[in-house]
mmCIF file of C-alpha atoms in Angstrom:
data_model
loop_
_atom_site.group_PDB
_atom_site.id
_atom_site.type_symbol
_atom_site.label_atom_id
_atom_site.label_comp_id
_atom_site.label_asym_id
_atom_site.label_seq_id
_atom_site.Cartn_x
_atom_site.Cartn_y
_atom_site.Cartn_z
ATOM 1 C CA MET A 27 -19.937 -49.294 12.864
ATOM 2 C CA ALA A 28 -20.059 -46.859 9.854
ATOM 3 C CA ALA A 29 -17.711 -45.547 7.299
ATOM 4 C CA THR A 30 -18.046 -43.214 4.606
ATOM 5 C CA GLY A 31 -16.433 -42.656 0.995
ATOM 6 C CA GLY A 32 -18.196 -39.446 0.339
ATOM 7 C CA ILE A 33 -20.959 -41.018 -1.662
ATOM 8 C CA TYR A 34 -21.670 -44.328 -0.052
ATOM 9 C CA GLN A 35 -21.820 -45.114 3.589
ATOM 10 C CA LEU A 36 -21.045 -48.806 4.911
ATOM 11 C CA THR A 37 -22.361 -50.004 7.660
ATOM 12 C CA GLU A 38 -22.362 -53.668 9.334
ATOM 13 C CA SER A 39 -25.746 -55.492 9.920
ATOM 14 C CA THR A 40 -26.085 -57.934 12.986
ATOM 15 C CA THR A 41 -29.415 -58.831 11.961
ATOM 16 C CA ALA A 42 -28.881 -59.895 8.273
ATOM 17 C CA THR A 43 -28.954 -63.825 7.495
ATOM 18 C CA TRP A 44 -27.719 -65.804 4.367
ATOM 19 C CA ASP A 45 -29.606 -65.138 0.972
ATOM 20 C CA GLY A 46 -27.880 -66.757 -1.860
ATOM 21 C CA THR A 47 -29.113 -68.472 -5.214
ATOM 22 C CA ASP A 48 -29.916 -71.806 -6.358
ATOM 23 C CA ALA A 49 -26.288 -71.972 -7.077
ATOM 24 C CA ASN A 50 -27.062 -75.051 -9.917
ATOM 25 C CA ARG A 51 -24.993 -75.265 -12.989
ATOM 26 C CA LEU A 52 -27.730 -77.673 -14.484
ATOM 27 C CA LYS A 53 -30.565 -75.327 -13.690
ATOM 28 C CA PRO A 54 -31.947 -73.772 -16.944
ATOM 29 C CA ILE A 55 -30.986 -70.190 -18.026
ATOM 30 C CA THR A 56 -33.633 -67.683 -18.157
ATOM 31 C CA PRO A 57 -33.598 -63.929 -17.834
ATOM 32 C CA ASP A 58 -34.040 -64.217 -13.985
ATOM 33 C CA TYR A 59 -31.186 -66.938 -13.831
ATOM 34 C CA ASP A 60 -27.687 -67.266 -15.110
ATOM 35 C CA PHE A 61 -24.432 -68.266 -14.529
ATOM 36 C CA VAL A 62 -20.886 -68.684 -15.560
ATOM 37 C CA TYR A 63 -17.700 -70.834 -14.132
ATOM 38 C CA GLY A 64 -14.128 -71.256 -14.714
ATOM 39 C CA ASP A 65 -10.943 -69.388 -14.460
ATOM 40 C CA ASP A 66 -11.120 -65.683 -15.524
ATOM 41 C CA GLU A 67 -14.330 -66.001 -16.808
ATOM 42 C CA TYR A 68 -17.359 -63.264 -17.020
ATOM 43 C CA LEU A 69 -20.754 -62.677 -17.989
ATOM 44 C CA THR A 70 -22.901 -60.018 -18.897
ATOM 45 C CA TYR A 71 -26.474 -60.355 -17.286
ATOM 46 C CA THR A 72 -29.382 -57.364 -18.377
ATOM 47 C CA LEU A 73 -30.589 -56.184 -14.966
ATOM 48 C CA PRO A 74 -34.818 -56.682 -14.398
ATOM 49 C CA TRP A 75 -35.558 -53.015 -13.995
ATOM 50 C CA PRO A 76 -35.245 -50.182 -16.031
ATOM 51 C CA SER A 77 -31.749 -49.231 -14.542
ATOM 52 C CA PHE A 78 -29.729 -49.516 -11.217
ATOM 53 C CA THR A 79 -28.016 -46.236 -10.183
ATOM 54 C CA PHE A 80 -24.220 -46.662 -9.070
ATOM 55 C CA TYR A 81 -22.173 -43.929 -8.039
ATOM 56 C CA ARG A 82 -24.859 -41.695 -9.559
ATOM 57 C CA GLN A 83 -24.894 -43.204 -12.669
ATOM 58 C CA ALA A 84 -27.680 -45.710 -14.296
ATOM 59 C CA TYR A 85 -27.178 -48.687 -15.503
ATOM 60 C CA THR A 86 -29.168 -51.329 -17.379
ATOM 61 C CA GLN A 87 -26.818 -54.255 -17.292
ATOM 62 C CA ILE A 88 -23.831 -55.522 -15.289
ATOM 63 C CA THR A 89 -21.000 -57.805 -15.884
ATOM 64 C CA VAL A 90 -19.947 -60.393 -13.419
ATOM 65 C CA ASP A 91 -16.617 -62.241 -13.186
ATOM 66 C CA THR A 92 -15.274 -65.337 -11.686
ATOM 67 C CA ASN A 93 -12.434 -63.437 -9.860
ATOM 68 C CA GLY A 94 -15.240 -61.858 -7.596
ATOM 69 C CA ASN A 95 -16.453 -58.665 -9.211
ATOM 70 C CA ILE A 96 -19.167 -56.838 -10.594
ATOM 71 C CA TRP A 97 -18.219 -54.355 -13.496
ATOM 72 C CA PHE A 98 -20.350 -51.564 -14.713
ATOM 73 C CA GLY A 99 -20.031 -50.044 -18.370
ATOM 74 C CA GLY A 100 -17.573 -52.882 -19.715
ATOM 75 C CA ALA A 101 -17.264 -56.502 -19.912
ATOM 76 C CA ARG A 102 -14.157 -58.114 -18.615
ATOM 77 C CA SER A 103 -12.387 -60.031 -15.823
ATOM 78 C CA GLY A 104 -10.140 -58.545 -13.442
ATOM 79 C CA ARG A 105 -8.061 -59.216 -10.368
ATOM 80 C CA GLY A 106 -5.467 -57.910 -7.940
ATOM 81 C CA PHE A 107 -6.251 -54.572 -9.229
ATOM 82 C CA ASN A 108 -6.011 -51.154 -7.107
ATOM 83 C CA LEU A 109 -9.822 -50.681 -5.758
ATOM 84 C CA ALA A 110 -9.387 -46.691 -6.116
ATOM 85 C CA SER A 111 -8.162 -46.772 -9.899
ATOM 86 C CA ALA A 112 -9.302 -50.111 -11.012
ATOM 87 C CA GLY A 113 -8.686 -48.881 -14.762
ATOM 88 C CA PHE A 114 -11.692 -50.883 -16.092
ATOM 89 C CA GLY A 115 -14.472 -48.707 -15.010
ATOM 90 C CA PRO A 116 -17.064 -48.784 -11.814
ATOM 91 C CA VAL A 117 -16.683 -51.610 -9.830
ATOM 92 C CA ILE A 118 -17.992 -53.602 -7.083
ATOM 93 C CA ALA A 119 -15.357 -56.045 -5.819
ATOM 94 C CA ALA A 120 -16.559 -58.241 -3.241
ATOM 95 C CA TRP A 121 -13.421 -60.238 -2.879
ATOM 96 C CA ASN A 122 -10.633 -58.552 -4.928
ATOM 97 C CA ASP A 123 -8.248 -61.819 -5.494
ATOM 98 C CA ASP A 124 -7.523 -64.453 -8.390
ATOM 99 C CA LEU A 125 -10.124 -66.857 -7.873
ATOM 100 C CA SER A 126 -11.235 -69.704 -10.002
ATOM 101 C CA SER A 127 -14.152 -72.096 -9.950
ATOM 102 C CA LEU A 128 -12.826 -74.506 -12.780
ATOM 103 C CA TYR A 129 -13.334 -77.314 -11.020
ATOM 104 C CA ASP A 130 -16.239 -76.726 -8.837
ATOM 105 C CA GLY A 131 -19.029 -73.739 -8.101
ATOM 106 C CA GLY A 132 -19.041 -70.713 -10.297
ATOM 107 C CA VAL A 133 -20.794 -67.401 -10.089
ATOM 108 C CA PHE A 134 -24.678 -67.139 -10.044
ATOM 109 C CA ILE A 135 -26.950 -64.543 -10.801
ATOM 110 C CA GLN A 136 -30.776 -64.762 -9.770
ATOM 111 C CA HIS A 137 -33.609 -62.324 -9.581
ATOM 112 C CA LYS A 138 -35.543 -62.289 -6.368
ATOM 113 C CA ALA A 139 -38.830 -60.573 -5.425
ATOM 114 C CA ALA A 140 -40.169 -59.027 -1.997
ATOM 115 C CA PRO A 141 -37.908 -57.145 -1.970
ATOM 116 C CA GLU A 142 -37.046 -56.625 -5.684
ATOM 117 C CA ARG A 143 -33.164 -57.617 -5.760
ATOM 118 C CA VAL A 144 -30.675 -59.460 -7.596
ATOM 119 C CA VAL A 145 -28.200 -61.805 -5.978
ATOM 120 C CA ILE A 146 -25.083 -62.472 -7.258
ATOM 121 C CA GLU A 147 -23.122 -65.896 -5.490
ATOM 122 C CA TRP A 148 -19.771 -66.938 -5.665
ATOM 123 C CA GLN A 149 -18.892 -70.331 -4.929
ATOM 124 C CA THR A 150 -15.110 -70.497 -5.728
ATOM 125 C CA GLU A 151 -11.799 -71.717 -4.542
ATOM 126 C CA THR A 152 -8.431 -69.317 -4.955
ATOM 127 C CA TYR A 153 -6.403 -69.967 -8.081
ATOM 128 C CA SER A 154 -3.669 -71.332 -5.890
ATOM 129 C CA ASP A 155 -6.081 -73.964 -4.118
ATOM 130 C CA GLU A 156 -7.436 -74.904 -7.453
ATOM 131 C CA GLY A 157 -9.024 -78.337 -7.058
ATOM 132 C CA ASN A 158 -7.936 -78.794 -3.771
ATOM 133 C CA GLY A 159 -11.570 -78.987 -2.622
ATOM 134 C CA LEU A 160 -11.207 -75.863 -0.532
ATOM 135 C CA PRO A 161 -14.395 -73.589 -1.572
ATOM 136 C CA ASN A 162 -15.536 -70.258 -0.294
ATOM 137 C CA SER A 163 -18.903 -68.671 -0.741
ATOM 138 C CA PHE A 164 -20.027 -64.738 -0.539
ATOM 139 C CA THR A 165 -22.655 -62.719 -2.376
ATOM 140 C CA VAL A 166 -23.304 -59.401 -3.301
ATOM 141 C CA THR A 167 -27.155 -58.173 -3.834
ATOM 142 C CA LEU A 168 -28.142 -55.640 -5.659
ATOM 143 C CA TYR A 169 -31.387 -53.686 -4.392
ATOM 144 C CA GLN A 170 -33.582 -52.110 -7.204
ATOM 145 C CA ASP A 171 -33.379 -48.834 -4.772
ATOM 146 C CA GLY A 172 -29.760 -48.669 -5.161
ATOM 147 C CA LYS A 173 -28.860 -50.366 -2.136
ATOM 148 C CA ILE A 174 -25.804 -53.093 -2.095
ATOM 149 C CA ARG A 175 -25.263 -55.839 0.364
ATOM 150 C CA PHE A 176 -21.990 -57.801 0.649
ATOM 151 C CA GLY A 177 -22.785 -61.660 2.463
ATOM 152 C CA TYR A 178 -19.563 -63.435 3.396
ATOM 153 C CA GLY A 179 -20.448 -66.922 4.045
ATOM 154 C CA THR A 180 -17.462 -69.685 4.645
ATOM 155 C CA PHE A 181 -13.957 -69.738 3.682
ATOM 156 C CA ALA A 182 -11.733 -72.710 3.489
ATOM 157 C CA ALA A 183 -9.019 -71.213 1.365
ATOM 158 C CA ALA A 184 -5.505 -72.224 2.329
ATOM 159 C CA SER A 185 -3.756 -69.821 0.382
ATOM 160 C CA ALA A 186 -5.976 -66.305 -0.112
ATOM 161 C CA THR A 187 -5.232 -62.536 -0.434
ATOM 162 C CA ASP A 188 -6.783 -59.314 -0.591
ATOM 163 C CA ALA A 189 -6.105 -56.813 -2.925
ATOM 164 C CA GLY A 190 -8.686 -54.470 -1.466
ATOM 165 C CA SER A 191 -12.342 -54.963 -1.813
ATOM 166 C CA GLY A 192 -15.323 -52.728 -1.725
ATOM 167 C CA ILE A 193 -16.809 -50.161 -4.189
ATOM 168 C CA SER A 194 -15.073 -48.021 -6.400
ATOM 169 C CA GLN A 195 -15.905 -45.222 -9.017
ATOM 170 C CA ASP A 196 -12.425 -45.989 -10.597
ATOM 171 C CA ASP A 197 -11.677 -42.026 -10.383
ATOM 172 C CA GLY A 198 -8.925 -42.617 -7.956
ATOM 173 C CA SER A 199 -11.012 -40.589 -5.398
ATOM 174 C CA HIS A 200 -14.509 -42.225 -4.904
ATOM 175 C CA TYR A 201 -14.239 -45.476 -3.196
ATOM 176 C CA LEU A 202 -14.747 -47.353 -0.189
ATOM 177 C CA SER A 203 -12.919 -50.158 1.020
ATOM 178 C CA VAL A 204 -14.310 -53.181 3.207
ATOM 179 C CA THR A 205 -10.631 -54.561 3.377
ATOM 180 C CA ASN A 206 -9.140 -51.093 4.949
ATOM 181 C CA VAL A 207 -12.274 -50.363 7.191
ATOM 182 C CA ILE A 208 -12.894 -54.036 8.430
ATOM 183 C CA GLY A 209 -10.672 -56.205 7.547
ATOM 184 C CA SER A 210 -9.249 -58.831 4.933
ATOM 185 C CA ILE A 211 -12.269 -60.609 3.243
ATOM 186 C CA PRO A 212 -11.248 -64.299 4.004
ATOM 187 C CA SER A 213 -11.731 -63.335 7.736
ATOM 188 C CA LEU A 214 -15.248 -62.176 7.673
ATOM 189 C CA ALA A 215 -16.919 -65.427 7.267
ATOM 190 C CA GLY A 216 -20.856 -65.033 8.708
ATOM 191 C CA ARG A 217 -20.616 -60.920 8.501
ATOM 192 C CA TYR A 218 -23.081 -58.883 6.367
ATOM 193 C CA PHE A 219 -22.347 -55.296 4.995
ATOM 194 C CA TYR A 220 -24.516 -52.524 3.006
ATOM 195 C CA PHE A 221 -23.465 -49.982 1.148
ATOM 196 C CA ASN A 222 -26.120 -46.813 1.059
ATOM 197 C CA ASP A 223 -25.789 -43.624 -0.975
ATOM 198 C CA VAL A 224 -26.213 -40.664 1.622
ATOM 199 C CA SER A 225 -24.943 -38.027 -1.139
ATOM 200 C CA GLN A 226 -27.076 -35.267 -2.051
ATOM 201 C CA PRO A 227 -30.162 -36.235 -4.139
ATOM 202 C CA LEU A 228 -30.055 -36.594 -7.662
ATOM 203 C CA THR A 229 -31.395 -34.061 -10.102
ATOM 204 C CA PHE A 230 -33.424 -35.490 -13.090
ATOM 205 C CA SER A 231 -35.283 -34.242 -15.897
ATOM 206 C CA LEU A 232 -38.465 -35.368 -17.720
ATOM 207 C CA ASN A 233 -39.419 -34.187 -21.043
ATOM 208 C CA ILE A 234 -43.002 -34.902 -22.498
ATOM 209 C CA ALA A 235 -43.385 -33.447 -25.851
ATOM 210 C CA PHE A 236 -47.406 -34.163 -26.220
ATOM 211 C CA THR A 237 -50.167 -31.930 -28.060
ATOM 212 C CA GLY A 238 -53.641 -33.200 -28.150
ATOM 213 C CA THR A 239 -54.364 -36.324 -29.499
ATOM 214 C CA GLY A 240 -51.935 -38.375 -31.852
ATOM 215 C CA ALA A 241 -48.464 -39.445 -30.914
ATOM 216 C CA GLY A 242 -45.703 -38.221 -28.651
ATOM 217 C CA THR A 243 -42.416 -38.973 -26.847
ATOM 218 C CA ILE A 244 -41.262 -39.381 -23.522
ATOM 219 C CA THR A 245 -37.543 -39.258 -22.553
ATOM 220 C CA SER A 246 -35.551 -38.733 -19.183
ATOM 221 C CA THR A 247 -32.134 -37.792 -18.317
ATOM 222 C CA PRO A 248 -30.682 -39.815 -17.185
ATOM 223 C CA THR A 249 -32.486 -42.973 -19.084
ATOM 224 C CA GLY A 250 -34.381 -45.143 -17.378
ATOM 225 C CA ILE A 251 -36.906 -43.151 -15.267
ATOM 226 C CA ALA A 252 -39.424 -42.932 -18.098
ATOM 227 C CA CYS A 253 -40.442 -45.249 -20.786
ATOM 228 C CA ASN A 254 -38.231 -43.550 -23.329
ATOM 229 C CA THR A 255 -40.336 -44.613 -26.079
ATOM 230 C CA ASN A 256 -43.208 -43.366 -28.184
ATOM 231 C CA CYS A 257 -46.725 -43.361 -26.702
ATOM 232 C CA SER A 258 -49.896 -42.307 -27.943
ATOM 233 C CA ALA A 259 -53.404 -41.009 -26.608
#
């Protein structure tokens, strides 16, 4: 199975396995591990790499919320929005519903190596099920090379909806919906999906200002592909 939204291609993997986080609210917070829990809460996390490219734009941080979303370019929590025109900036919506980890679980972020990746794991109930002990688990993995993986673990929700989950540039045109192509998220337990950028190669410029010995600068457009700092020789 493969579907495309013009920039990204969506494919399903039949060989992928669960890759979660430590998911421990007692574990100390470090640059490689963070978490937040509650209802309509969010957390901004600085990525461990110079940048991550999403819809041809480079980002150095993400904002994750307890409603199953990852936002680029803004800090907030959202739920039940139109995937094509989310209204809050580019977004990865792993499960676009009203979720809550107030009583148990949370959203956990962990940097891992081999391969380089950041795993975001949600352990959450729906808001309608809040406090009833009906947990759901799913992940999004961001790879350093720009690839994105959705991993759906288990779903125990008694009351669940899906307003449209997938990825979106939030421009009304560029989006790719797992919900539309595959089905409602709570029906996808044990399944894994990848988003790969299949658009034309990006054009970068690297600017080096240096003459002989002494001081100079190295910058790049977009930022993040060079050191963007002073240098000397």
